[in-house]
Coordinates of C-alpha atoms in Angstrom, one line a residue:
X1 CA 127.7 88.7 138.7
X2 CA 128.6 89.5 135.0
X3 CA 125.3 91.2 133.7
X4 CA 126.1 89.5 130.7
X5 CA 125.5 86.3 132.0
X6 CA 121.6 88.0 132.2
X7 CA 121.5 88.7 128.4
X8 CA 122.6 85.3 127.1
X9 CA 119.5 84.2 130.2
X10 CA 116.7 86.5 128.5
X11 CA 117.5 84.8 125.1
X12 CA 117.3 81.7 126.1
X13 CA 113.8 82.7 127.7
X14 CA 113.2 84.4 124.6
X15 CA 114.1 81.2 122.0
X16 CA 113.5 78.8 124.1
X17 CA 116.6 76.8 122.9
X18 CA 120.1 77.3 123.9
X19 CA 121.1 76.7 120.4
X20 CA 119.4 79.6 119.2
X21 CA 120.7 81.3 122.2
X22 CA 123.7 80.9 120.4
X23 CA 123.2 81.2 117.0
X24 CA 121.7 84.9 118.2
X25 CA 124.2 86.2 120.3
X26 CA 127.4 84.3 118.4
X27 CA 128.1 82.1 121.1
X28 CA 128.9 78.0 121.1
X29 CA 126.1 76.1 122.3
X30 CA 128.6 75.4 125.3
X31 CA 129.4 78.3 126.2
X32 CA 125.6 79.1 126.8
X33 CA 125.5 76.1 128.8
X34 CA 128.1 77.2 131.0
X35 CA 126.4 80.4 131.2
X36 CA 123.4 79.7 132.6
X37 CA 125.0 76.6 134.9
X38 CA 127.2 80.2 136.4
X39 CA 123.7 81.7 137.2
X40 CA 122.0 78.4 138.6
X41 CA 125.3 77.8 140.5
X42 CA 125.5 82.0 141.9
X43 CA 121.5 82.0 142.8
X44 CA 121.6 78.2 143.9
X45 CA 118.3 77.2 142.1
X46 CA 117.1 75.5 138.3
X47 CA 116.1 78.3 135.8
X48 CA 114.6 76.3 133.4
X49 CA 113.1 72.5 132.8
X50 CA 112.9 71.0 129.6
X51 CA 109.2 70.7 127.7
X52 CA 109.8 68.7 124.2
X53 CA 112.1 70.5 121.9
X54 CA 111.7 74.0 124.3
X55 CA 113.4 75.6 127.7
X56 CA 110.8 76.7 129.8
X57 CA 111.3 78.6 133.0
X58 CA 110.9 76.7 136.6
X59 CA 108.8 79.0 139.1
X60 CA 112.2 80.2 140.6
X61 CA 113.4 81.0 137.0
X62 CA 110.5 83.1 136.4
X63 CA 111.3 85.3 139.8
X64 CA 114.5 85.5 138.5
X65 CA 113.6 87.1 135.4
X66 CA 111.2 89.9 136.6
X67 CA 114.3 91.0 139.0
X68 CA 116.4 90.9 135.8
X69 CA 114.3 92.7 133.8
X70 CA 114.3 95.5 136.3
X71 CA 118.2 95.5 136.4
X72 CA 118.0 96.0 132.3
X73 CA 115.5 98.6 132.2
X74 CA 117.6 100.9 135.2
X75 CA 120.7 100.1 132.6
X76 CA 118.5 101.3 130.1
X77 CA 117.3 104.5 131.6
X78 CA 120.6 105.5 133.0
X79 CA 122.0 105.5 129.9
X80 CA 119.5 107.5 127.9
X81 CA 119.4 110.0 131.0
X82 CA 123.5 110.3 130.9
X83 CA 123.6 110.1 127.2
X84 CA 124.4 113.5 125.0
X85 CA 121.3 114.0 122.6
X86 CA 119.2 111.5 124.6
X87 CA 116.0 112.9 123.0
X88 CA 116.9 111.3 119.8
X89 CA 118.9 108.7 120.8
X90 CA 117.7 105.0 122.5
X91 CA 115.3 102.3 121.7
X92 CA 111.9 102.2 121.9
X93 CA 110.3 98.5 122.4
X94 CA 106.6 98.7 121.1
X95 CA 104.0 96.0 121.2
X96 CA 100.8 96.0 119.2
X97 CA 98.3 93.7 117.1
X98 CA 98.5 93.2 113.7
X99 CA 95.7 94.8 112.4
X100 CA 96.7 98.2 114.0
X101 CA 100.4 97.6 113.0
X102 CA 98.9 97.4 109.8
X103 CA 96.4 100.0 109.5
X104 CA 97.1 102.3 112.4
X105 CA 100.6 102.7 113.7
X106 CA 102.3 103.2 111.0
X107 CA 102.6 107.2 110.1
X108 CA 103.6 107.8 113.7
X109 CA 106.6 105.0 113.4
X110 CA 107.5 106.7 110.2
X111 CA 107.0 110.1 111.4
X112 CA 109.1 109.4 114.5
X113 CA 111.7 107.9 112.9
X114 CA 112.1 110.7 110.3
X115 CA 112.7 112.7 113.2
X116 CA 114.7 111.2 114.3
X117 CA 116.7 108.7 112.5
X118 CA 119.1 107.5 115.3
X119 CA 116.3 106.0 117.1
X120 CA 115.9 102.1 117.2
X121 CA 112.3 101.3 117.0
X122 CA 111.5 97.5 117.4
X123 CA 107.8 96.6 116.7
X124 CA 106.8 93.2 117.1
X125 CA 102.9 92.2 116.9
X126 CA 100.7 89.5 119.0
X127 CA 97.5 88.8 120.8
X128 CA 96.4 92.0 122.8
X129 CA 96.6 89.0 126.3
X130 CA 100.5 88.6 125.7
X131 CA 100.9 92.2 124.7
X132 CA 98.9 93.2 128.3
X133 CA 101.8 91.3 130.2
X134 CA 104.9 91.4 128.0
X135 CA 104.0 95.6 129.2
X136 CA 104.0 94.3 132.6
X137 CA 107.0 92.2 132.5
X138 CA 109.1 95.1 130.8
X139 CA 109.4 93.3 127.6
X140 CA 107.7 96.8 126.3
X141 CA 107.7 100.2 126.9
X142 CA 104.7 100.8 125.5
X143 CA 101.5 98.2 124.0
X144 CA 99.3 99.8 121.4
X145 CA 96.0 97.6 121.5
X146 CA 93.1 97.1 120.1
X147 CA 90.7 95.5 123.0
X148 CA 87.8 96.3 125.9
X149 CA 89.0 99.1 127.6
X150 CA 92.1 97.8 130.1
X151 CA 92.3 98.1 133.9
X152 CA 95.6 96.6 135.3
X153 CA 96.8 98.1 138.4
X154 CA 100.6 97.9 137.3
X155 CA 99.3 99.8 133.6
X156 CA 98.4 103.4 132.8
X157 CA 95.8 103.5 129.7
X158 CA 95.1 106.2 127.1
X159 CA 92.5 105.2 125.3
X160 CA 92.8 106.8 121.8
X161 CA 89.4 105.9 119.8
X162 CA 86.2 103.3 119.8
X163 CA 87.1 101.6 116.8
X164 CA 84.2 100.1 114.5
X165 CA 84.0 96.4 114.0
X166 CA 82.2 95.2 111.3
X167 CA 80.8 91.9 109.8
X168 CA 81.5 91.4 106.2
X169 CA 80.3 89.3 103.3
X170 CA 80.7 88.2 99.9
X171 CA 78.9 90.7 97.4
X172 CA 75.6 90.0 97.0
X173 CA 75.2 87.9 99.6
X174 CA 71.4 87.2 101.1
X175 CA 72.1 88.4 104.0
X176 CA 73.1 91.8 102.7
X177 CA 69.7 92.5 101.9
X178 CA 68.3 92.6 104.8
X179 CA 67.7 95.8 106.8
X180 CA 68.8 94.1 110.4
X181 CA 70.8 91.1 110.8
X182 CA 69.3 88.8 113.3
X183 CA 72.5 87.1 114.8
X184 CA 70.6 83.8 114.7
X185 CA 70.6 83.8 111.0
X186 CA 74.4 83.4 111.0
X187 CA 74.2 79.9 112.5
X188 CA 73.7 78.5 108.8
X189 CA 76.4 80.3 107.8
X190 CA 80.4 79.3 107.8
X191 CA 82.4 82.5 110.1
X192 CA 86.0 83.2 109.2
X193 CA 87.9 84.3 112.4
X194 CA 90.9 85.5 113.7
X195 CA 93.1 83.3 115.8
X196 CA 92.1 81.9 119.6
X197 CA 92.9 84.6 121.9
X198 CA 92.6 87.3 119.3
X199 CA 90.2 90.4 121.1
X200 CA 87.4 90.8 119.0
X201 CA 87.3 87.2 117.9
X202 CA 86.7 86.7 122.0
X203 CA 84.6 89.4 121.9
X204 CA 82.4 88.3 119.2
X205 CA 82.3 84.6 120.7
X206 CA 80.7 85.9 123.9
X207 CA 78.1 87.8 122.6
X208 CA 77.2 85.0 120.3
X209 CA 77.1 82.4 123.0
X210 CA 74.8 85.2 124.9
X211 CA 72.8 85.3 122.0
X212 CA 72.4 81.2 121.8
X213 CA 73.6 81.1 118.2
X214 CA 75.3 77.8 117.8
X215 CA 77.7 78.3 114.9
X216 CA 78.4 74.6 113.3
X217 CA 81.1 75.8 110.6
X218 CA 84.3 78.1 111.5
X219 CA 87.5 78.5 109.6
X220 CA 90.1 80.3 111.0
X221 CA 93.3 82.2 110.0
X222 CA 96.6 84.2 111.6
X223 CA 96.2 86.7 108.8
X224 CA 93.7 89.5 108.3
X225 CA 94.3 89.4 104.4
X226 CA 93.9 85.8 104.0
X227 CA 90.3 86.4 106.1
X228 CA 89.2 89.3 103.8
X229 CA 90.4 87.1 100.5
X230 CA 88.6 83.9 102.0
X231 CA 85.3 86.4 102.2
X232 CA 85.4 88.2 98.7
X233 CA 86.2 84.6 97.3
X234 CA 82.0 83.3 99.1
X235 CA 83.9 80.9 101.7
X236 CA 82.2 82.5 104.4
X237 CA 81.5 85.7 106.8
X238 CA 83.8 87.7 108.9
X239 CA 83.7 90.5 111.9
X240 CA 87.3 93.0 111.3
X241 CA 87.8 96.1 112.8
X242 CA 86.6 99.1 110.3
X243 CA 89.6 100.2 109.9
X244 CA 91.0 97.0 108.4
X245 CA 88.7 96.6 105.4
X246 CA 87.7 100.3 104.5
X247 CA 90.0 99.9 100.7
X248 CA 87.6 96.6 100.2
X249 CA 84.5 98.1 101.0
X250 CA 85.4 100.9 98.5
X251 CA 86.2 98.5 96.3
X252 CA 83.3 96.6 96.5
X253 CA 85.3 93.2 97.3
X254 CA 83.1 92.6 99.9
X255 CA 80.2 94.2 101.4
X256 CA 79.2 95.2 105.3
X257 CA 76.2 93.4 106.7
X258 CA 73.6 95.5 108.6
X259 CA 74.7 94.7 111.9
X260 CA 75.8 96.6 114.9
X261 CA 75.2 95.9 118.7
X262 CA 76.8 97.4 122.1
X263 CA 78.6 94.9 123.1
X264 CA 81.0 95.0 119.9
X265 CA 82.7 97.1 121.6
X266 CA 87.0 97.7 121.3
X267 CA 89.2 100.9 122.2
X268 CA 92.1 101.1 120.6
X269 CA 94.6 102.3 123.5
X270 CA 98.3 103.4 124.6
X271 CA 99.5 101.3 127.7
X272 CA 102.2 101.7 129.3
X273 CA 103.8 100.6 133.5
X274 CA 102.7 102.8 136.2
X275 CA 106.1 102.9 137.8
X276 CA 107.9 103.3 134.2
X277 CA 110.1 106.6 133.4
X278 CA 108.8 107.7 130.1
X279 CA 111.5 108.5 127.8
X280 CA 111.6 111.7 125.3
X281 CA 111.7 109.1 122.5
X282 CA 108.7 107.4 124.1
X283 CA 107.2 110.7 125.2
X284 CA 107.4 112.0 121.5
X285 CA 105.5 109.3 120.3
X286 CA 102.2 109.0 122.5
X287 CA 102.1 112.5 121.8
X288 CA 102.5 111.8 118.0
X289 CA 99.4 109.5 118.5
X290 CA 97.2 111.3 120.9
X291 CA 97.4 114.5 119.3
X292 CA 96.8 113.1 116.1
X293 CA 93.7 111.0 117.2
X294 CA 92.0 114.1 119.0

């Protein structure tokens, strides 16, 4: 089997479309095709059934692709191990939310790759779910995320810090005055929120369906700045991490509401596969991080 033939089968799983398979890896649509027809034909099953516009993976597809994934990351680690300079030298795949991509991550990213120059760091963001089993399926080496404290059995965690969330306003807002926010007084009110699936929106959503506040008015946005411009401009009332709004709050943009409760509770943390061999690259950098957060 021509381990090729697995790359062109990863970006198809990866776009979803053989023509972007082939746009990305310079081949005709065709010849992806033919491809993937090689590998149905070898393993004698369907990798993948079409849903609308997408390729989606059958059940025997998605075996397929864990075993593959474990062929690509041996590849990978044989030839950092065998590889003059190794220490310097490779790719490190990192996964993290946005906010702490943002506002956290980066001085370690630059500070690693100052080091070290040769080194490919790709960072893409997402919900902290998807992050939690792209690290488990090997499409990471490692997942910064910002979330309750994770227990996988497949996962070491480091947690790093508690991080601060906060719920913020429009200056001079009414409830700003108060000493303590009753959560019941923001059912009147209109709560901008992260995207579905996003950790301290879910978070937040519990404790407020705990609490019995029925909230009749939500907007909600992908982007952390548009949230914070959305508050400062009176559309509504958020909850962001600390960390995320600290320039705004010094800038008076907005204003934090007197509100905090034990159950608002998120660590950011390092994650990483049990059973994975940790790089120097990779090494370097949770090191960056944890010695740095101590």
């Amino acid at each position: 089997m021509d381990l090729k033939l697995f790359e062109t089968f990863h970006e198809v799983v990866k776009s979803g479309s053989y023509t972007k398979t082939g746009e990305a890896l310079g081949y005709a649509q065709s010849s992806v095709t033919t491809q993937i027809k090689k590998i149905e034909d070898y393993y004698g099953i369907k990798l993948f059934e079409r849903v609308g516009q997408r390729m989606r993976l059958t059940s025997s597809g998605e075996e397929l692709l864990y075993y593959t994934k474990q062929v690509e990351n041996l590849l990978d680690e044989a030839k950092i191990r065998l590889s003059e300079g190794s220490s310097v030298r490779g790719t490190i795949r990192i996964g993290t939310v946005e906010s702490l991509a943002a506002y956290f991550i980066t001085p370690y990213i630059k500070s690693l790759k100052t080091r070290h120059p040769d080194l490919v760091i790709q960072l893409e963001a997402g919900l902290c779910p998807n992050l939690k089993q792209g690290t488990v399926e090997a499409n990471f080496d490692v997942a910064i995320l910002l979330d309750r404290y994770v227990n996988h059995p497949s996962l070491t965690t480091i947690p790093i810090r508690e991080e601060e969330l906060v719920l913020i306003a429009p200056p001079n807002h009414p409830l700003s005055k108060e000493s303590h926010l009753d959560l019941k007084a923001l059912a009147a009110e209109t709560l901008i929120l992260t995207e579905q699936g996003c950790s301290y929106r879910t978070l937040f959503e519990d404790l407020l369906r705990e609490e019995g506040v029925d909230i009749q008015s939500v907007i909600s946005f992908t982007s952390l700045e548009a949230i914070k411009q959305c508050v400062a401009d009176g559309l509504g009332i958020a909850l962001l991490p600390k960390i995320t709004v600290e320039q705004e709050l010094k800038q008076n943009k907005v204003v934090e509401l007197p509100f905090h409760h034990e159950k608002l509770t998120l660590w950011t943390q390092l994650v990483y596969q049990k059973k994975k061999w940790i790089t120097p690259p990779i090494q370097e950098l949770l090191t960056l991080i944890t010695d740095q957060a101590e």
